[in-house]
XYZ file of C-alpha atoms in Angstrom:
733
model
C 107.232 84.985 83.713
C 110.231 87.074 82.543
C 110.092 89.938 80.322
C 112.697 89.957 76.849
C 113.389 93.560 75.732
C 116.145 93.687 72.699
C 116.495 95.864 69.473
C 113.197 97.859 70.005
C 111.615 94.308 70.593
C 109.597 93.424 73.943
C 107.701 90.373 74.845
C 106.650 88.079 77.382
C 103.790 86.380 79.047
C 101.122 88.553 80.051
C 97.192 87.978 81.358
C 94.397 89.502 79.254
C 91.640 90.468 82.155
C 87.841 90.233 80.598
C 84.257 89.526 81.800
C 82.288 86.747 80.828
C 78.967 86.735 80.005
C 77.643 86.479 83.784
C 79.286 89.815 84.529
C 82.282 87.756 86.191
C 86.213 88.632 85.667
C 88.607 86.083 84.109
C 91.963 86.142 83.164
C 93.925 84.383 79.854
C 97.274 83.786 79.498
C 98.771 84.926 76.284
C 102.684 85.750 74.889
C 102.584 89.322 73.794
C 105.068 90.631 71.346
C 105.626 94.631 70.949
C 107.951 95.569 68.099
C 107.911 99.294 66.919
C 104.362 100.005 67.192
C 102.868 96.930 66.445
C 100.993 94.722 69.274
C 100.474 91.133 68.573
C 99.644 88.176 71.085
C 100.229 84.371 70.561
C 98.882 81.181 72.785
C 102.570 79.996 72.889
C 105.775 81.454 72.467
C 106.412 82.009 68.810
C 109.192 79.885 66.982
C 110.377 82.817 65.048
C 109.651 86.242 64.402
C 107.760 85.649 61.051
C 105.123 83.582 62.602
C 101.426 84.551 62.475
C 100.095 85.893 65.436
C 96.836 84.911 66.821
C 95.997 88.830 67.126
C 97.284 92.111 66.124
C 96.834 95.734 67.133
C 98.808 98.961 65.757
C 99.340 101.310 68.558
C 99.185 105.379 67.685
C 98.873 108.350 69.627
C 95.345 107.840 69.953
C 96.271 104.889 72.651
C 97.108 105.542 76.355
C 98.139 103.449 79.207
C 96.803 103.446 82.540
C 98.323 101.940 85.758
C 95.412 100.013 87.848
C 97.586 98.422 90.526
C 97.562 95.090 92.035
C 94.428 92.573 91.827
C 93.666 88.994 92.707
C 92.577 86.709 90.103
C 92.189 82.916 91.209
C 94.631 83.217 94.041
C 97.143 84.751 91.800
C 98.385 88.244 92.299
C 98.676 90.632 89.174
C 99.588 93.966 88.630
C 96.964 95.621 86.426
C 97.629 98.092 83.317
C 94.778 99.043 80.527
C 95.387 100.643 77.178
C 92.368 102.716 76.064
C 91.511 104.554 72.901
C 91.152 108.127 73.801
C 88.533 108.780 71.351
C 86.380 106.010 72.944
C 87.128 104.844 76.435
C 84.853 101.692 75.925
C 87.511 100.427 73.252
C 90.303 99.035 75.772
C 92.233 96.103 76.819
C 92.921 95.253 80.025
C 96.343 93.438 80.765
C 97.894 91.917 83.736
C 101.738 91.212 84.669
C 103.123 88.774 87.254
C 105.079 91.338 89.012
C 105.317 95.082 89.207
C 108.363 95.572 87.524
C 107.404 93.900 84.400
C 104.459 96.236 84.300
C 106.445 99.205 84.598
C 108.270 97.998 81.835
C 104.905 97.290 79.654
C 103.399 100.386 80.619
C 106.806 102.345 79.624
C 107.142 100.660 76.477
C 103.560 100.662 75.330
C 103.355 104.344 76.021
C 106.914 105.231 73.991
C 105.489 102.809 71.102
C 102.026 104.996 70.984
C 103.890 108.106 70.781
C 106.195 107.009 67.943
C 103.672 105.039 65.776
C 101.998 108.443 64.885
C 103.454 111.534 66.480
C 101.229 113.535 64.166
C 97.829 114.567 66.162
C 95.473 113.492 63.427
C 96.530 109.702 63.494
C 94.912 106.445 62.103
C 94.133 103.642 64.681
C 93.548 99.905 63.005
C 93.407 96.707 64.449
C 93.212 93.171 63.050
C 90.463 90.737 62.770
C 91.410 86.711 63.108
C 88.926 84.129 61.696
C 89.186 80.468 62.531
C 92.513 81.204 63.841
C 93.732 83.065 60.664
C 94.724 86.892 61.053
C 93.330 89.138 58.401
C 95.116 92.681 58.266
C 93.470 95.172 56.331
C 95.877 98.036 56.317
C 93.809 99.736 53.066
C 92.835 103.506 54.018
C 89.051 102.658 53.479
C 89.173 100.042 56.528
C 91.048 102.362 58.569
C 89.115 104.319 61.284
C 90.466 107.920 61.586
C 90.229 109.549 65.117
C 90.556 112.866 66.083
C 92.988 112.615 69.335
C 91.603 114.049 72.543
C 94.459 114.271 74.559
C 92.184 115.643 77.402
C 91.198 112.100 78.202
C 94.534 110.409 79.400
C 94.984 108.544 82.964
C 98.208 107.851 84.509
C 100.985 106.002 82.803
C 103.168 106.702 85.863
C 103.771 104.485 88.779
C 104.826 107.540 91.006
C 102.825 109.859 93.153
C 100.464 111.845 91.331
C 102.062 112.128 88.105
C 104.757 111.512 85.552
C 108.568 112.324 86.517
C 110.060 114.184 83.590
C 113.845 113.937 84.487
C 115.940 110.707 84.901
C 117.654 112.561 87.594
C 115.601 111.198 90.603
C 117.318 114.518 92.789
C 114.149 116.783 94.455
C 113.325 119.887 92.560
C 112.895 121.643 95.737
C 115.379 123.255 98.223
C 114.138 122.126 101.530
C 115.851 121.016 105.095
C 115.674 117.125 106.085
C 112.465 116.323 108.275
C 114.567 113.972 110.256
C 117.704 114.085 112.760
C 119.610 110.837 113.802
C 119.617 110.151 117.461
C 121.201 106.657 117.417
C 122.286 103.426 116.154
C 121.057 99.808 117.173
C 121.091 96.710 115.578
C 123.287 97.859 112.461
C 120.090 100.732 111.957
C 120.447 104.415 111.998
C 117.495 105.719 114.071
C 116.025 108.975 113.276
C 113.194 111.267 114.801
C 111.509 114.012 113.273
C 113.010 117.167 113.323
C 110.105 118.957 114.715
C 110.488 116.748 117.982
C 114.179 118.217 118.227
C 115.833 120.931 120.321
C 119.417 122.413 120.857
C 119.802 119.928 123.342
C 118.254 117.069 121.533
C 115.835 116.305 124.887
C 112.691 117.018 123.425
C 110.622 114.436 122.747
C 106.676 114.402 121.352
C 104.464 112.499 123.097
C 103.740 110.188 119.814
C 107.236 111.007 118.214
C 107.877 109.889 114.663
C 110.482 107.240 114.650
C 112.281 106.364 111.628
C 114.852 103.163 110.919
C 117.322 103.217 107.776
C 119.141 99.902 106.811
C 120.538 98.602 103.825
C 119.239 94.799 102.642
C 120.742 92.157 100.219
C 117.897 92.256 98.091
C 115.810 93.604 95.069
C 113.566 96.267 95.819
C 110.689 94.674 94.112
C 111.269 91.365 96.344
C 111.336 93.290 99.463
C 108.127 95.079 98.052
C 106.362 91.847 97.719
C 107.827 90.875 101.373
C 106.213 93.717 103.350
C 102.790 93.742 101.237
C 102.432 89.907 102.450
C 100.178 89.106 105.474
C 100.572 85.271 104.800
C 102.873 82.963 106.390
C 105.670 84.676 105.000
C 105.456 87.484 107.272
C 106.087 85.649 110.613
C 109.588 84.717 109.406
C 110.446 88.483 109.995
C 107.674 90.519 111.686
C 108.334 89.457 115.385
C 104.967 91.851 116.153
C 102.930 90.035 113.938
C 100.312 87.238 114.861
C 97.804 87.352 112.038
C 96.108 90.013 109.247
C 93.861 90.304 106.665
C 92.092 92.750 103.969
C 89.305 94.124 105.347
C 88.414 95.973 102.091
C 89.884 96.369 98.756
C 89.614 99.986 97.549
C 91.453 99.618 94.617
C 94.584 98.756 93.041
C 96.765 101.153 95.098
C 94.938 101.110 98.267
C 92.852 98.568 100.611
C 91.618 98.615 104.535
C 93.825 95.966 106.393
C 93.266 94.565 109.876
C 96.809 93.180 111.796
C 96.740 91.438 115.179
C 99.906 91.803 117.253
C 101.792 89.346 119.778
C 101.895 90.564 123.168
C 104.967 88.434 124.247
C 107.156 91.441 122.828
C 105.148 94.174 125.102
C 105.812 95.243 128.304
C 104.600 92.916 131.139
C 100.840 93.536 132.078
C 100.625 95.781 128.789
C 97.350 94.183 126.692
C 97.298 92.808 122.999
C 97.122 95.649 120.611
C 95.678 95.533 116.943
C 95.954 97.867 114.250
C 93.376 98.823 111.406
C 94.961 100.762 108.685
C 94.480 102.083 105.408
C 97.588 100.953 103.329
C 98.627 102.937 99.942
C 101.242 101.866 98.046
C 102.934 103.177 94.597
C 106.063 102.291 92.378
C 108.368 105.197 91.586
C 110.135 105.709 88.110
C 113.686 104.700 89.752
C 112.165 101.696 90.881
C 111.749 102.991 94.267
C 108.222 101.493 96.337
C 106.593 103.281 98.571
C 103.957 101.859 101.046
C 102.205 104.238 103.286
C 99.413 103.755 105.841
C 97.437 105.438 108.823
C 94.460 104.167 111.054
C 91.301 104.362 109.919
C 87.699 103.609 111.256
C 86.076 100.511 109.251
C 82.263 99.645 110.153
C 83.333 95.906 109.083
C 85.653 95.561 111.521
C 85.172 96.885 114.982
C 87.309 96.899 118.114
C 88.078 93.011 118.895
C 87.277 91.889 122.202
C 90.728 91.150 124.307
C 92.612 93.828 122.171
C 93.253 97.549 122.180
C 93.350 99.213 118.961
C 96.372 101.562 118.777
C 96.188 104.263 116.539
C 99.003 104.742 113.847
C 99.348 108.299 113.024
C 101.571 107.797 109.859
C 103.818 105.048 109.018
C 104.970 103.196 105.839
C 108.203 101.952 104.041
C 110.523 103.432 101.362
C 112.426 100.879 99.486
C 114.854 102.010 97.009
C 117.342 100.283 94.563
C 120.997 100.466 95.643
C 124.159 99.127 94.092
C 122.617 98.390 90.385
C 119.450 96.618 91.949
C 121.351 94.245 93.992
C 120.761 95.968 97.227
C 118.102 97.993 98.781
C 118.043 100.952 101.427
C 114.718 100.317 103.211
C 113.480 103.325 105.661
C 110.686 102.141 108.143
C 109.075 104.705 109.567
C 106.236 104.976 112.662
C 104.406 107.670 114.615
C 101.758 105.735 116.829
C 99.662 106.367 119.901
C 99.886 102.917 121.933
C 96.607 104.115 123.950
C 97.988 103.081 127.222
C 96.037 104.380 130.248
C 98.551 102.432 132.825
C 100.152 104.713 135.153
C 103.688 102.870 134.742
C 103.394 103.796 131.221
C 105.596 106.737 130.645
C 105.971 108.566 127.454
C 109.623 106.869 127.365
C 108.396 103.491 127.776
C 105.807 104.169 124.736
C 108.640 105.618 123.070
C 110.992 102.468 123.335
C 108.240 100.272 122.019
C 107.714 102.182 119.098
C 111.594 101.969 118.272
C 111.583 98.358 118.768
C 108.573 98.268 116.274
C 110.701 99.807 113.645
C 113.693 97.460 114.571
C 111.943 95.085 112.604
C 113.991 96.066 109.509
C 116.921 94.023 110.981
C 114.826 90.908 111.061
C 113.848 91.733 107.449
C 117.338 91.992 106.790
C 118.761 88.817 108.229
C 115.819 87.100 106.761
C 116.700 87.982 103.000
C 120.275 87.238 104.181
C 119.528 83.941 105.250
C 117.606 82.951 101.900
C 120.302 84.600 99.700
C 120.018 82.687 96.155
C 116.412 81.209 97.303
C 114.390 84.120 95.934
C 110.799 84.874 96.857
C 108.252 83.080 94.483
C 106.063 81.816 97.240
C 104.662 85.313 97.057
C 101.251 85.946 98.808
C 98.786 83.064 98.628
C 95.439 83.537 100.092
C 96.153 87.083 101.925
C 94.823 89.509 99.284
C 91.158 89.286 100.450
C 89.172 88.578 103.369
C 86.162 86.440 101.954
C 83.705 87.115 104.664
C 83.313 90.862 104.180
C 83.283 90.471 100.397
C 80.679 87.966 100.304
C 78.552 89.668 102.648
C 79.007 92.644 100.668
C 77.927 90.712 97.270
C 74.877 89.128 98.987
C 73.551 92.633 99.866
C 73.717 93.963 96.287
C 70.827 94.637 94.715
C 69.445 92.429 91.893
C 69.065 94.984 89.649
C 73.023 95.892 89.527
C 73.591 92.479 88.610
C 70.847 92.360 85.621
C 72.870 95.532 84.279
C 76.597 93.853 84.492
C 74.862 90.708 82.281
C 73.438 93.202 79.962
C 76.447 95.098 79.289
C 78.135 91.973 78.743
C 75.877 90.686 76.455
C 76.093 93.728 74.201
C 79.767 93.335 74.169
C 79.123 89.528 73.128
C 76.869 90.879 70.210
C 79.637 93.486 69.518
C 82.171 90.851 69.248
C 80.196 89.262 66.380
C 80.023 92.041 64.182
C 82.543 91.961 60.873
C 85.585 94.035 60.792
C 84.272 96.565 58.773
C 81.947 97.522 61.621
C 84.184 97.141 64.560
C 88.102 97.981 64.740
C 89.204 98.239 68.346
C 91.771 97.293 70.771
C 88.921 94.708 71.804
C 89.852 92.514 68.947
C 93.019 91.373 71.066
C 90.273 89.910 73.372
C 89.194 86.785 71.730
C 85.306 85.512 72.509
C 86.682 82.064 72.356
C 89.152 82.744 75.591
C 86.604 82.752 77.734
C 86.667 78.671 77.280
C 90.135 78.467 76.602
C 93.539 78.999 78.200
C 97.252 78.130 77.996
C 97.897 75.824 80.811
C 100.155 76.879 83.641
C 103.486 74.784 83.781
C 102.861 73.689 87.448
C 98.912 73.329 87.431
C 96.665 70.790 88.363
C 93.925 70.336 85.501
C 91.307 68.720 88.557
C 92.348 71.243 90.839
C 91.625 74.167 88.507
C 88.453 72.506 87.571
C 87.307 72.179 91.316
C 88.193 75.850 91.807
C 86.429 77.027 88.998
C 83.207 75.037 89.920
C 83.298 75.797 93.348
C 80.759 78.107 94.747
C 83.379 79.366 97.098
C 85.711 80.690 94.249
C 82.543 82.005 92.657
C 81.532 84.138 95.691
C 85.725 85.157 95.836
C 85.489 86.038 92.351
C 82.594 88.207 92.589
C 84.536 91.133 94.672
C 86.735 91.696 92.376
C 84.385 91.937 88.503
C 82.272 94.765 90.470
C 82.200 97.502 87.605
C 84.325 100.702 88.205
C 81.343 102.932 89.258
C 80.073 100.355 92.069
C 83.513 100.623 93.170
C 83.835 104.368 93.397
C 80.586 103.840 95.163
C 82.142 101.815 97.682
C 84.935 103.794 98.196
C 82.931 106.891 98.805
C 80.697 104.919 101.062
C 83.880 104.164 103.005
C 85.273 107.526 103.311
C 81.475 109.022 104.623
C 81.241 106.064 107.088
C 84.208 108.144 109.083
C 87.814 106.837 108.911
C 89.716 107.551 105.764
C 89.638 111.255 105.742
C 88.419 113.561 108.453
C 86.053 115.633 105.961
C 83.864 118.319 107.347
C 80.707 118.445 105.466
C 78.861 120.599 107.880
C 78.994 124.330 107.910
C 79.738 125.004 103.992
C 78.722 127.874 102.659
C 76.122 128.269 100.450
C 76.174 131.390 98.031
C 73.907 131.628 95.071
C 76.653 133.784 93.352
C 79.812 134.916 93.941
C 82.971 136.360 92.481
C 85.044 134.081 90.793
C 88.794 134.357 91.771
C 88.175 135.649 95.044
C 86.630 133.234 97.172
C 89.757 131.904 98.895
C 91.388 134.835 101.059
C 94.707 136.507 100.531
C 97.073 136.407 104.097
C 100.688 137.504 103.029
C 101.266 137.143 106.957
C 100.766 133.248 106.769
C 98.720 133.508 109.983
C 95.112 132.954 108.666
C 93.807 129.529 108.065
C 92.318 128.662 104.828
C 94.085 131.557 102.497
C 96.513 131.876 100.275
C 99.831 134.031 99.182
C 102.778 133.103 96.975
C 105.655 131.279 97.526
C 109.631 131.886 97.512
C 110.422 131.319 93.630
C 114.143 130.362 95.035
C 112.906 127.383 96.899
C 112.246 125.437 93.583
C 114.777 124.382 90.982
C 114.351 124.707 87.158
C 116.703 123.855 84.032
C 119.270 126.378 83.818
C 121.035 127.850 80.317
C 123.506 124.823 80.410
C 120.909 122.171 81.358
C 121.032 120.367 78.126
C 124.884 120.058 78.644
C 125.594 119.410 82.313
C 121.652 118.435 83.182
C 121.987 120.876 86.265
C 119.188 122.827 87.700
C 119.570 126.269 89.298
C 117.266 128.227 91.735
C 114.441 129.986 90.174
C 114.724 134.034 90.552
C 111.186 134.893 89.982
C 107.947 134.377 88.239
C 106.643 135.557 84.648
C 103.173 136.311 86.126
C 101.490 137.610 88.923
C 99.003 135.615 91.053
C 95.903 137.761 91.678
C 93.367 135.081 93.168
C 92.131 132.147 94.113
C 88.849 129.996 94.426
C 88.242 126.867 97.026
C 84.997 125.718 95.706
C 82.909 122.675 96.614
C 80.172 121.115 94.385
C 78.086 117.831 93.331
C 79.889 117.826 89.724
C 83.195 119.283 87.857
C 83.145 122.940 87.824
C 85.130 124.029 84.470
C 85.920 126.951 82.825
C 85.517 129.441 85.654
C 87.544 132.069 83.912
C 84.693 132.261 81.376
C 81.882 132.776 83.926
C 80.136 136.129 83.856
C 80.708 137.962 87.292
C 84.116 136.631 87.725
C 87.892 138.171 87.800
C 88.499 137.049 84.221
C 85.710 138.711 82.994
C 85.512 141.837 84.791
C 88.920 142.783 83.014
C 87.333 141.375 79.776
C 84.399 143.770 79.934
C 86.824 146.679 80.373
C 88.961 145.471 77.189
C 92.322 145.798 79.360
C 95.112 143.953 77.492
C 95.982 141.674 80.463
C 96.096 138.094 79.911
C 95.037 135.457 82.421
C 96.310 131.606 83.157
C 94.017 129.738 85.378
C 94.996 126.635 86.909
C 91.748 124.509 88.205
C 92.737 121.830 90.419
C 89.666 119.455 90.756
C 90.035 116.912 93.696
C 87.406 114.166 94.342
C 86.211 113.454 97.880
C 82.881 113.746 99.499
C 81.918 116.412 96.892
C 84.006 117.638 93.967
C 86.776 120.565 95.293
C 87.843 122.955 92.988
C 91.017 124.669 93.730
C 91.413 127.645 91.406
C 94.779 129.462 90.935
C 94.793 132.739 88.858
C 97.805 134.292 87.349
C 97.975 137.426 85.298
C 100.482 138.409 82.491
C 100.963 142.058 82.442
C 103.261 142.324 79.458
C 101.870 141.106 75.421
C 101.828 137.381 75.046
C 104.085 137.713 71.979
C 106.799 138.715 73.846
C 106.970 135.288 75.554
C 107.524 132.946 72.725
C 107.445 129.710 74.651
C 104.496 130.739 76.677
C 102.543 131.802 73.376
C 103.164 128.530 71.867
C 101.664 126.843 74.855
C 98.491 129.110 74.703
C 97.649 128.763 71.061
C 99.478 125.118 70.733
C 97.352 121.820 70.656
C 96.610 119.578 73.586
C 98.725 117.400 72.645
C 102.020 119.690 72.853
C 100.187 121.020 75.976
C 100.656 118.001 77.905
C 104.122 117.264 77.051
C 104.982 120.824 78.311
C 103.158 121.973 81.186
C 104.977 121.318 84.867
C 104.187 121.343 88.374
C 106.376 121.512 91.528
C 104.797 120.534 94.531
C 106.171 120.640 98.067
C 104.648 120.326 101.434
C 106.436 122.444 103.854
C 104.775 121.877 106.529
C 102.533 118.826 107.478
C 103.195 114.959 108.558
C 106.098 113.117 107.217
C 103.459 110.570 105.390
C 101.998 113.405 103.386
C 105.275 114.815 102.440
C 106.178 111.243 101.589
C 102.792 110.695 99.449
C 103.594 113.815 97.648
C 106.811 114.272 96.964
C 109.303 117.147 95.573
C 109.809 116.031 91.961
C 108.639 118.288 89.039
C 106.042 116.285 87.024
C 104.335 116.626 83.465
C 100.782 116.805 84.836
C 99.190 115.992 81.387
C 100.906 113.006 81.107
C 99.438 111.695 84.282
C 95.708 113.284 84.688
C 93.198 114.468 82.122
C 93.327 117.823 81.666
C 90.697 120.085 79.819
C 91.915 123.520 78.062
C 90.140 126.238 77.587
C 91.122 129.065 75.429
C 89.342 132.148 76.085
C 89.531 135.762 74.517
C 91.751 137.194 77.194
C 92.669 133.602 79.359
C 93.763 129.806 78.955
C 92.194 127.709 81.578
C 93.951 124.216 82.569
C 91.080 121.914 84.301
C 92.657 119.023 85.938
C 91.242 116.026 87.043
C 93.203 114.375 89.626
C 90.179 111.906 89.984
C 91.378 110.210 86.783
C 94.454 108.538 88.029
C 94.104 105.674 90.608
C 97.513 106.541 91.947
C 96.941 110.274 92.365
C 93.203 109.463 93.681
C 95.092 107.372 96.455
C 97.196 110.185 97.430
C 94.656 112.940 97.054
C 92.485 110.887 99.737
C 95.277 110.366 102.333
C 96.274 114.472 101.810
C 92.550 115.781 102.400
C 92.640 113.826 105.861
C 95.630 116.279 106.942
C 94.566 118.912 105.016
C 94.133 121.696 107.711
C 97.526 120.930 108.914
C 99.416 121.391 105.830
C 101.026 124.284 104.009
C 101.354 123.476 100.408
C 103.636 125.183 97.857
C 103.572 124.654 94.369
C 105.067 126.385 91.051
C 104.059 126.081 87.531
C 106.234 126.270 84.458
C 106.432 125.284 80.999
C 109.060 122.806 80.359
C 111.951 123.947 78.225
C 113.556 121.518 75.829
C 115.776 123.476 73.551
C 118.962 125.811 73.694
C 116.665 128.458 72.183
C 113.862 127.968 75.031
C 116.365 127.752 78.101
C 116.593 128.732 80.893
C 113.260 127.977 82.244
C 110.965 130.627 84.210
C 108.323 129.917 86.467
C 105.203 131.122 85.543
C 103.762 131.375 89.185
C 103.894 130.273 92.865
C 101.332 129.888 95.380
C 101.110 128.910 98.920
C 98.254 127.241 100.644
C 97.648 127.876 104.484
C 95.856 125.363 105.989
C 93.059 124.511 103.753
C 89.745 123.445 105.120
C 87.100 121.828 103.150
C 84.312 122.922 105.372
C 85.149 126.542 104.699
C 84.973 125.784 100.800
C 82.244 127.709 99.009
C 79.507 125.867 97.913
C 78.453 125.804 93.930
C 74.852 125.834 93.301
């Protein structure tokens, strides 16, 4: 549809996503204009800047944006994002863009507009109300609704990993050797294998090695991403392995379960056909890089097929990075796969040759883009998004009580829409109730075809998969997790302790030999802003930490466990009871899974807080300031490539990506970070948990320095987590 950005003004076509009174989702096409902090909508392109809009909203610091990923509506794939009010999460506006690049531009612009509109925490929010097509914008103070800002209720506005990259420079903030070694070049592609499979002679190979092909393609990263995600006819033009595929289950906008059946004519003679059942996750980085990651899973709705042998993808995926000002893309395709062959003739070298053949699909993709240069890829996926059979069977088994609840909620919403302006000022005013029965015609759409689709029982059944409320989606995802395949979570053997000492439930092991233990990481591994960062944008190795790590907790519970530092019988309260002057900084990372896991890291400051002005400002500041300053640098020092790629090595502002609850105690400050508050972060977490007991995880925490007086930065503390095991987490009762 296209987006125009000029002189602080952004405009273009978007889709509003709503539920009708029957609980079904529908979309309506509207032309949106964002100027300064004012968001307006029209049913057609405005003739001039002075034309009165159909709807209008003013954005302020109470408004946040969350990325919901990729969804299908009426055979269209949209990239969804939601604006919501932090003081009332029911007050929200759900929008869809026709491409991930458009969605990324809107999300960034809306985020900037909300921050610029009212930078003061105590801000005002108001929305116009239209009656009979006329806009009535009331800006009088008595009709404005004043909100206290709760900056803790913030979901991700980022399209990368688990958080928001804070520097325009995309270089990693961790010093680590490359996990790949080149071993050849073929069909214009460089071929690599993981360094762990490399010896001094270059002869050692694992039984199922991770192999990567790297090449440059003449195409935008967005077009290549759309092509890689397609399971329709377009894929058959470049993927010589692919026979057919479908989506078994759509978990959320960034994660789904897909089934692929492969041709056998490219396999060695006598080798049976193979198929794959994969959990696929994607995200977009701030620099326009697209990451697609996948690994094999089990799903009850897709058992092994007769005539096929199900191969096991240990890890795999694509990384598509823009190059040459976006005209070209660097494409990396990595696969580690067990072909599950029991034939005696199938030696490891033969299996390795098959894997190399698979990654050479990048060359076929390159040649297809070269052949179609100038023609574009507007034929992007039709009908490949959902497999209707599993969806229909799932909906048919839903209890009627759930459907009635959906209708009741929509009825309440419809009644709310009829209230006068004085009783209701919210983002939902941008959703006109009449939109349920009116839409802007698409340029090339047939009215008769639309009428048929809308009235078709098949279409209604197809829709029902998408409008399921967020709570039901989460239950389905949790059910899938517990049904075996997405994560190897061991729920048995959890320790059940009635009482325990908070701050000491995870053992310390400086020797790095004990599983499920902690130690400190080497500060020099991490790069931070130096004295001259504002001039040269250069980072330097960290030389030490401000605080000492003194303990850690690894707890599981059926709910969020907040304010561990304030609990009687814990490490922090023990010092408080003695009247000791030490100050504690606690980072409590709350990880959703089959249970809610809490990883709490305890740091102690021995010197007076007043001697560290930046830290003191953070501790005593408001949530808005804290969200804009607290930074985390992640690093997977040992683990699978797929986990390293999903987590990354870039510094991030945690409070601008996840919900963070800050608790200020007498002698401590605790940060309770809800990883499950972001769809993107939740997808990464589900992936990491599956490999958790094979990982060495390092992290560093710091407060971002923005001025000359605050530079250089100093790490608050580091940690190293050795092969965590969910079965060894301490059960909170």
